[in-house]
Amino acid sequence: MQEKIIILDFGSQTTQLIGRRVRELNIYCEIVPYNKFPYGNEEGIIGVILSGSPLSVYDKDAFRTDITRLAAKYPVLGICYGAQLMAFTMGGNVEPAPSREYGRARLSYVDDACPLLSGIEPGAQVWMSHGDTITSLPDHFKVVASTADVRFAAFEDCSEGTQMWGVQFHPEVYHSECGMQLLRNFAVGICGASQSWSAESFIESTVAELRETLGDDKVVLGLSGGVDSSVAAVLLNRAIGDRLTCIFVDHGMLRKDEFRNVLRDYECLGLNVKGVDASNKFFADLAGVTDPERKRKIIGADFIEVFDKEAHSIRDVRWLAQGTIYPDCIESLSITGTVIKSHHNVGGLPEKMNLKLCEPLRLLFKDEVRAVGRALGMPEHLISRHPFPGPGLAVRILGEVTREKVAVLQEADHIFIQGLRDSGLYDKVWQAGVILLPVQSVGVMGDERTYERAVALRAVTSTDAMTADWAHLPYEFMAKVSNEIINKVRGVNRVCYDISSKPPATIEWE
Ligand code: XMP
């Protein structure tokens, strides 16, 4: 039986972070929409966390859940909106704060007898982000922590038969220095979690489940060279061996030598893999197309067509496996009605193929996928490689995509990425690449006037690609890369560095 904590998602930007923090404690958890608590299928549940939300609890259309029913059975921790909902539902009062409280605060009072706050001292830094505030607590609730501005920064339910705690601040955010301690107090101290969730235990249970579900069926999986699909393939290979066929499509817009190198890696891992060079089709269909969305759509549709044809050349295939991971699913959930991004792993292919879908990593975060890859013995360079977009260099060539432009960009990109590796900077950034700009500018090389292309270097730090900061790379390093690109890549005479963060920019330019 899988012991787990359920996180009810009320639409906060940081719900995923709550999940990550709980998993970092080696405790399995699942994030489910606020109105989808798995009543009737509660095996293994040991506690419930209510997330934050952009809404106000007193709004007519506020998201609600039956907290009394939950708290009669499980310890419940409300965070921000979750805490306000708890207080409001039980008879307390919540009102707009005189001013939005955002940023760092310090606990001025801590009840050291409260199990939620065990080991947390007054003076601990917490992170606030709320527009409403609790102005009175329900009967039987008592305040257990305050800050200078927020009297009910944390509270406890002292009733018989229910177990509730609420915190106005965000323990899941890195800036809450005592956040991990608080979540540990809740999950381990209060809920009794055994902290036994690990990459090895995941592999063991998933391989057993896959064998049971798939039986003797054949499975097909599309490899992209990225860590998610690669780990999914190795995991499936461990479960069903050669009954898994992998297809690796080259659309012609991968990094320099990527197709050949990665294909070799896959073969070394013992995967039954077929490499398909479909680049002519992709370039032909992209000819003359400049609109970013159309480019993406064409590449997506071509990929599906090529993959579908290859997959159906395998006899009796019943399942389509994908390297979908947890953030892909959560991003596609759209609790508040705002679709952040329709991730390409979640849509398109399965509908077209009429196969059953197998997604063995769908409950893992990226860092957990990497841990599973390591535990499966995969080489580090496959596991720690940067994310790379499905449409490849096509979304880094602004304007029409041609073979000639791809060749120029591959050279510049190779110099940048190799430079990051040689300088020990590769693992310090989340993702990096070069963008080929649709402008030419005047330069001088030797005694010659040049009129050539400009490229932009992009490197960002991030933990999940939802937000990102431009990487503060050393000037000496950038000078070296810029020099090398201009000297070695024919057709480029200018190099810029993109210093925009996400939001408001995005990581890719298209
Ligand atoms: P943005 O540009 O939205 O990118 O900030 C966030 C992350 O997603 C990657 N990305 C994609 N990955 N197919 C993918 O598999 C796509 O169409 C796609 N578009 C963006 C991007 O590289 C970054 O890691």
mmCIF file with all atom_site columns, C-alpha atoms and ligand atoms in Angstrom, residues 296 341 343-344 387-391 396 430-431 465 502 506-508, ligand 1:
data_model
loop_
_atom_site.group_PDB
_atom_site.id
_atom_site.type_symbol
_atom_site.label_atom_id
_atom_site.label_alt_id
_atom_site.label_comp_id
_atom_site.label_asym_id
_atom_site.label_entity_id
_atom_site.label_seq_id
_atom_site.pdbx_PDB_ins_code
_atom_site.Cartn_x
_atom_site.Cartn_y
_atom_site.Cartn_z
_atom_site.occupancy
_atom_site.B_iso_or_equiv
_atom_site.pdbx_formal_charge
_atom_site.auth_seq_id
_atom_site.auth_comp_id
_atom_site.auth_asym_id
_atom_site.auth_atom_id
_atom_site.pdbx_PDB_model_num
ATOM   1  C CA  . ARG A 1 296 ? 4.984  24.587 -34.248 1.00 0.00 ? 296 ARG A CA  1
ATOM   2  C CA  . LYS A 1 341 ? 0.532  26.008 -21.772 1.00 0.00 ? 341 LYS A CA  1
ATOM   3  C CA  . HIS A 1 343 ? 2.048  20.775 -23.399 1.00 0.00 ? 343 HIS A CA  1
ATOM   4  C CA  . HIS A 1 344 ? 2.771  18.853 -26.536 1.00 0.00 ? 344 HIS A CA  1
ATOM   5  C CA  . PRO A 1 387 ? 15.718 20.532 -21.536 1.00 0.00 ? 387 PRO A CA  1
ATOM   6  C CA  . PHE A 1 388 ? 15.336 21.036 -25.285 1.00 0.00 ? 388 PHE A CA  1
ATOM   7  C CA  . PRO A 1 389 ? 12.061 21.967 -27.004 1.00 0.00 ? 389 PRO A CA  1
ATOM   8  C CA  . GLY A 1 390 ? 10.287 19.365 -29.121 1.00 0.00 ? 390 GLY A CA  1
ATOM   9  C CA  . PRO A 1 391 ? 10.311 21.601 -32.248 1.00 0.00 ? 391 PRO A CA  1
ATOM   10 C CA  . ARG A 1 396 ? 15.215 29.379 -32.158 1.00 0.00 ? 396 ARG A CA  1
ATOM   11 C CA  . TRP A 1 430 ? 18.839 25.170 -16.287 1.00 0.00 ? 430 TRP A CA  1
ATOM   12 C CA  . GLN A 1 431 ? 18.932 25.591 -20.041 1.00 0.00 ? 431 GLN A CA  1
ATOM   13 C CA  . ALA A 1 465 ? 10.764 26.329 -16.251 1.00 0.00 ? 465 ALA A CA  1
ATOM   14 C CA  . LYS A 1 502 ? 10.373 34.739 -17.371 1.00 0.00 ? 502 LYS A CA  1
ATOM   15 C CA  . THR A 1 506 ? 9.580  33.184 -22.031 1.00 0.00 ? 506 THR A CA  1
ATOM   16 C CA  . ILE A 1 507 ? 12.625 30.941 -22.207 1.00 0.00 ? 507 ILE A CA  1
ATOM   17 C CA  . GLU A 1 508 ? 12.279 30.259 -25.937 1.00 0.00 ? 508 GLU A CA  1
HETATM 18 P P1  . XMP B 2 .   ? 8.897  28.688 -22.515 1.00 0.00 ? 1   XMP B P1  1
HETATM 19 O O1  . XMP B 2 .   ? 9.492  29.161 -23.797 1.00 0.00 ? 1   XMP B O1  1
HETATM 20 O O2  . XMP B 2 .   ? 7.416  28.501 -22.564 1.00 0.00 ? 1   XMP B O2  1
HETATM 21 O O3  . XMP B 2 .   ? 9.506  27.232 -22.282 1.00 0.00 ? 1   XMP B O3  1
HETATM 22 O O4  . XMP B 2 .   ? 9.329  29.527 -21.328 1.00 0.00 ? 1   XMP B O4  1
HETATM 23 C C1  . XMP B 2 .   ? 9.436  26.521 -21.064 1.00 0.00 ? 1   XMP B C1  1
HETATM 24 C C2  . XMP B 2 .   ? 10.175 25.213 -21.238 1.00 0.00 ? 1   XMP B C2  1
HETATM 25 O O5  . XMP B 2 .   ? 9.494  24.373 -22.182 1.00 0.00 ? 1   XMP B O5  1
HETATM 26 C C3  . XMP B 2 .   ? 10.343 24.095 -23.291 1.00 0.00 ? 1   XMP B C3  1
HETATM 27 N N1  . XMP B 2 .   ? 9.495  24.125 -24.477 1.00 0.00 ? 1   XMP B N1  1
HETATM 28 C C4  . XMP B 2 .   ? 9.040  23.036 -25.102 1.00 0.00 ? 1   XMP B C4  1
HETATM 29 N N2  . XMP B 2 .   ? 9.261  21.746 -24.871 1.00 0.00 ? 1   XMP B N2  1
HETATM 30 N N3  . XMP B 2 .   ? 7.905  21.192 -26.710 1.00 0.00 ? 1   XMP B N3  1
HETATM 31 C C5  . XMP B 2 .   ? 8.700  20.824 -25.681 1.00 0.00 ? 1   XMP B C5  1
HETATM 32 O O6  . XMP B 2 .   ? 8.924  19.636 -25.492 1.00 0.00 ? 1   XMP B O6  1
HETATM 33 C C6  . XMP B 2 .   ? 7.632  22.467 -27.006 1.00 0.00 ? 1   XMP B C6  1
HETATM 34 O O7  . XMP B 2 .   ? 6.906  22.767 -27.940 1.00 0.00 ? 1   XMP B O7  1
HETATM 35 C C7  . XMP B 2 .   ? 8.236  23.448 -26.155 1.00 0.00 ? 1   XMP B C7  1
HETATM 36 N N4  . XMP B 2 .   ? 8.216  24.791 -26.120 1.00 0.00 ? 1   XMP B N4  1
HETATM 37 C C8  . XMP B 2 .   ? 8.993  25.192 -25.090 1.00 0.00 ? 1   XMP B C8  1
HETATM 38 C C9  . XMP B 2 .   ? 11.403 25.167 -23.270 1.00 0.00 ? 1   XMP B C9  1
HETATM 39 O O8  . XMP B 2 .   ? 12.583 24.751 -23.937 1.00 0.00 ? 1   XMP B O8  1
HETATM 40 C C10 . XMP B 2 .   ? 11.586 25.375 -21.786 1.00 0.00 ? 1   XMP B C10 1
HETATM 41 O O9  . XMP B 2 .   ? 12.376 24.368 -21.208 1.00 0.00 ? 1   XMP B O9  1
#
